[in-house]
């Protein structure tokens, strides 16, 4: 969990909804240069040995600023911080007092945060993802994003938007684990202090470079 994201319609309805998905994502990327929100994440592991799938829930806060900066602060049930400062992707596990450091340029193609913070526009996303609109569901417009890299950690991502506001991410990773992130209290284009994305290694923490 720490490694860490449909209804059937008649053809005419699906086509109409499909047009809205990419349009909403394009508007979000053009008009939202920064944002902050609260989030809830549900991670469901695939069933093993005949047992039912297990789901775990976590929550915290999220912020991003284009180009290339974002931050996830997990607060419950464990403390974990993920920060991208434009050059480096940092992951801090408070329980282990351990920091993992990766070059951001090597990591963004395999993380859904690339959809939110890294690319300056919709066209730029097509470098790493194949984008397709999906039918409207749960009152949201959806876009399917399939990574072009076949050896990455992601199998697929769905982005849900309400108008041009980010509302949800659904992530399927290479281990068959599914994550659903719902965003609440979204504030578009806030003035975020530079320190938001300035990660400092906690005293005494072990640092692993990848």
mmCIF file of C-alpha atoms in Angstrom, residues 54-195:
data_model
loop_
_atom_site.group_PDB
_atom_site.id
_atom_site.type_symbol
_atom_site.label_atom_id
_atom_site.label_comp_id
_atom_site.label_asym_id
_atom_site.label_seq_id
_atom_site.Cartn_x
_atom_site.Cartn_y
_atom_site.Cartn_z
ATOM 1 C CA UNK A 54 -8.376 -6.358 0.882
ATOM 2 C CA UNK A 55 -8.977 -2.617 0.879
ATOM 3 C CA UNK A 56 -7.105 -0.090 3.000
ATOM 4 C CA UNK A 57 -7.978 3.586 3.337
ATOM 5 C CA UNK A 58 -5.681 6.546 3.938
ATOM 6 C CA UNK A 59 -6.102 10.312 3.835
ATOM 7 C CA UNK A 60 -4.118 13.501 3.747
ATOM 8 C CA UNK A 61 -3.451 16.671 1.772
ATOM 9 C CA UNK A 62 -2.180 17.344 -1.733
ATOM 10 C CA UNK A 63 -0.708 20.315 -3.581
ATOM 11 C CA UNK A 64 0.896 20.920 -6.970
ATOM 12 C CA UNK A 65 2.315 23.719 -9.040
ATOM 13 C CA UNK A 66 3.261 23.418 -12.661
ATOM 14 C CA UNK A 67 5.743 22.734 -14.005
ATOM 15 C CA UNK A 68 6.914 19.711 -12.090
ATOM 16 C CA UNK A 69 6.196 20.324 -8.406
ATOM 17 C CA UNK A 70 3.787 18.361 -6.233
ATOM 18 C CA UNK A 71 3.347 17.107 -2.692
ATOM 19 C CA UNK A 72 1.308 14.356 -1.026
ATOM 20 C CA UNK A 73 1.165 14.391 2.774
ATOM 21 C CA UNK A 74 -0.396 11.185 4.095
ATOM 22 C CA UNK A 75 -1.674 11.719 7.647
ATOM 23 C CA UNK A 76 -3.853 8.683 8.428
ATOM 24 C CA UNK A 77 -3.385 5.836 9.225
ATOM 25 C CA UNK A 78 0.371 6.334 8.694
ATOM 26 C CA UNK A 79 2.584 9.357 8.054
ATOM 27 C CA UNK A 80 4.251 9.481 4.671
ATOM 28 C CA UNK A 81 5.386 12.371 2.485
ATOM 29 C CA UNK A 82 5.980 12.424 -1.283
ATOM 30 C CA UNK A 83 7.540 15.577 -2.707
ATOM 31 C CA UNK A 84 8.686 16.479 -6.212
ATOM 32 C CA UNK A 85 10.680 19.717 -6.279
ATOM 33 C CA UNK A 86 11.299 19.876 -10.017
ATOM 34 C CA UNK A 87 14.544 17.896 -9.941
ATOM 35 C CA UNK A 88 14.172 15.193 -7.306
ATOM 36 C CA UNK A 89 11.339 12.943 -6.178
ATOM 37 C CA UNK A 90 11.451 12.335 -2.425
ATOM 38 C CA UNK A 91 9.519 9.717 -0.446
ATOM 39 C CA UNK A 92 9.654 9.839 3.339
ATOM 40 C CA UNK A 93 8.340 6.990 5.493
ATOM 41 C CA UNK A 94 8.005 8.238 9.070
ATOM 42 C CA UNK A 95 7.563 4.760 10.577
ATOM 43 C CA UNK A 96 10.885 3.611 9.132
ATOM 44 C CA UNK A 97 12.492 7.059 9.349
ATOM 45 C CA UNK A 98 13.655 6.412 5.797
ATOM 46 C CA UNK A 99 13.880 8.632 2.729
ATOM 47 C CA UNK A 100 14.001 7.382 -0.854
ATOM 48 C CA UNK A 101 15.530 9.795 -3.366
ATOM 49 C CA UNK A 102 15.066 9.467 -7.136
ATOM 50 C CA UNK A 103 15.811 11.669 -10.106
ATOM 51 C CA UNK A 104 12.469 13.184 -11.002
ATOM 52 C CA UNK A 105 13.102 12.902 -14.742
ATOM 53 C CA UNK A 106 13.265 9.115 -14.386
ATOM 54 C CA UNK A 107 10.213 8.813 -12.161
ATOM 55 C CA UNK A 108 7.491 10.969 -13.645
ATOM 56 C CA UNK A 109 6.636 8.702 -16.531
ATOM 57 C CA UNK A 110 5.582 6.054 -14.032
ATOM 58 C CA UNK A 111 3.520 8.160 -11.652
ATOM 59 C CA UNK A 112 0.016 9.588 -12.068
ATOM 60 C CA UNK A 113 1.247 12.873 -10.646
ATOM 61 C CA UNK A 114 2.799 13.450 -14.075
ATOM 62 C CA UNK A 115 -0.747 13.948 -15.325
ATOM 63 C CA UNK A 116 -1.291 16.762 -12.852
ATOM 64 C CA UNK A 117 1.926 18.653 -12.373
ATOM 65 C CA UNK A 118 4.544 17.923 -14.986
ATOM 66 C CA UNK A 119 3.167 18.472 -18.442
ATOM 67 C CA UNK A 120 2.412 22.091 -19.433
ATOM 68 C CA UNK A 121 -0.484 21.109 -21.679
ATOM 69 C CA UNK A 122 -2.528 18.195 -22.968
ATOM 70 C CA UNK A 123 -0.311 17.602 -25.991
ATOM 71 C CA UNK A 124 2.770 17.196 -23.800
ATOM 72 C CA UNK A 125 1.111 14.325 -21.948
ATOM 73 C CA UNK A 126 1.087 12.238 -25.101
ATOM 74 C CA UNK A 127 4.845 11.753 -24.734
ATOM 75 C CA UNK A 128 4.257 9.308 -21.875
ATOM 76 C CA UNK A 129 0.540 8.447 -22.090
ATOM 77 C CA UNK A 130 -2.071 7.458 -24.643
ATOM 78 C CA UNK A 131 -5.154 9.533 -23.778
ATOM 79 C CA UNK A 132 -8.735 8.495 -24.519
ATOM 80 C CA UNK A 133 -11.998 9.979 -23.323
ATOM 81 C CA UNK A 134 -14.352 7.683 -21.435
ATOM 82 C CA UNK A 135 -18.105 7.850 -20.766
ATOM 83 C CA UNK A 136 -19.362 10.089 -17.993
ATOM 84 C CA UNK A 137 -19.764 8.247 -14.702
ATOM 85 C CA UNK A 138 -20.725 9.291 -11.156
ATOM 86 C CA UNK A 139 -21.299 12.814 -12.414
ATOM 87 C CA UNK A 140 -17.688 13.125 -13.590
ATOM 88 C CA UNK A 141 -15.986 13.357 -16.972
ATOM 89 C CA UNK A 142 -13.273 10.710 -17.361
ATOM 90 C CA UNK A 143 -10.076 10.280 -19.352
ATOM 91 C CA UNK A 144 -8.183 7.001 -19.647
ATOM 92 C CA UNK A 145 -4.398 7.434 -19.632
ATOM 93 C CA UNK A 146 -2.374 4.395 -20.672
ATOM 94 C CA UNK A 147 1.406 4.605 -20.127
ATOM 95 C CA UNK A 148 3.435 4.066 -23.277
ATOM 96 C CA UNK A 149 6.240 2.469 -21.265
ATOM 97 C CA UNK A 150 5.487 -1.244 -20.968
ATOM 98 C CA UNK A 151 7.967 -1.885 -18.160
ATOM 99 C CA UNK A 152 6.784 0.793 -15.731
ATOM 100 C CA UNK A 153 4.910 0.511 -12.460
ATOM 101 C CA UNK A 154 1.591 1.587 -13.955
ATOM 102 C CA UNK A 155 -0.847 -0.326 -16.106
ATOM 103 C CA UNK A 156 -3.370 2.446 -16.420
ATOM 104 C CA UNK A 157 -4.809 5.628 -14.923
ATOM 105 C CA UNK A 158 -8.273 7.163 -15.074
ATOM 106 C CA UNK A 159 -8.649 10.876 -14.400
ATOM 107 C CA UNK A 160 -12.032 12.114 -13.215
ATOM 108 C CA UNK A 161 -12.973 15.767 -13.510
ATOM 109 C CA UNK A 162 -15.967 17.852 -12.520
ATOM 110 C CA UNK A 163 -15.937 20.529 -15.169
ATOM 111 C CA UNK A 164 -12.298 21.643 -15.172
ATOM 112 C CA UNK A 165 -11.780 20.731 -11.513
ATOM 113 C CA UNK A 166 -9.827 17.627 -10.556
ATOM 114 C CA UNK A 167 -12.061 15.175 -8.668
ATOM 115 C CA UNK A 168 -10.563 11.668 -8.799
ATOM 116 C CA UNK A 169 -7.715 9.430 -9.896
ATOM 117 C CA UNK A 170 -8.030 5.685 -10.394
ATOM 118 C CA UNK A 171 -4.706 3.856 -10.701
ATOM 119 C CA UNK A 172 -3.950 0.253 -11.612
ATOM 120 C CA UNK A 173 -0.348 -0.772 -11.023
ATOM 121 C CA UNK A 174 1.727 -3.614 -12.436
ATOM 122 C CA UNK A 175 1.010 -5.774 -9.362
ATOM 123 C CA UNK A 176 -2.739 -5.659 -9.925
ATOM 124 C CA UNK A 177 -3.234 -3.234 -7.045
ATOM 125 C CA UNK A 178 -5.954 -0.619 -7.594
ATOM 126 C CA UNK A 179 -5.912 2.812 -5.953
ATOM 127 C CA UNK A 180 -8.817 5.258 -5.992
ATOM 128 C CA UNK A 181 -8.048 8.818 -4.872
ATOM 129 C CA UNK A 182 -10.909 11.248 -4.288
ATOM 130 C CA UNK A 183 -10.138 14.962 -3.938
ATOM 131 C CA UNK A 184 -12.181 17.320 -1.751
ATOM 132 C CA UNK A 185 -11.980 21.007 -0.875
ATOM 133 C CA UNK A 186 -10.054 21.682 -4.062
ATOM 134 C CA UNK A 187 -8.649 25.202 -4.337
ATOM 135 C CA UNK A 188 -7.532 26.192 -7.822
ATOM 136 C CA UNK A 189 -4.592 28.529 -8.377
ATOM 137 C CA UNK A 190 -3.729 29.367 -4.761
ATOM 138 C CA UNK A 191 -0.532 31.280 -4.016
ATOM 139 C CA UNK A 192 1.580 28.444 -2.639
ATOM 140 C CA UNK A 193 4.769 29.334 -0.748
ATOM 141 C CA UNK A 194 7.989 28.002 -2.259
ATOM 142 C CA UNK A 195 8.609 26.016 0.923
#
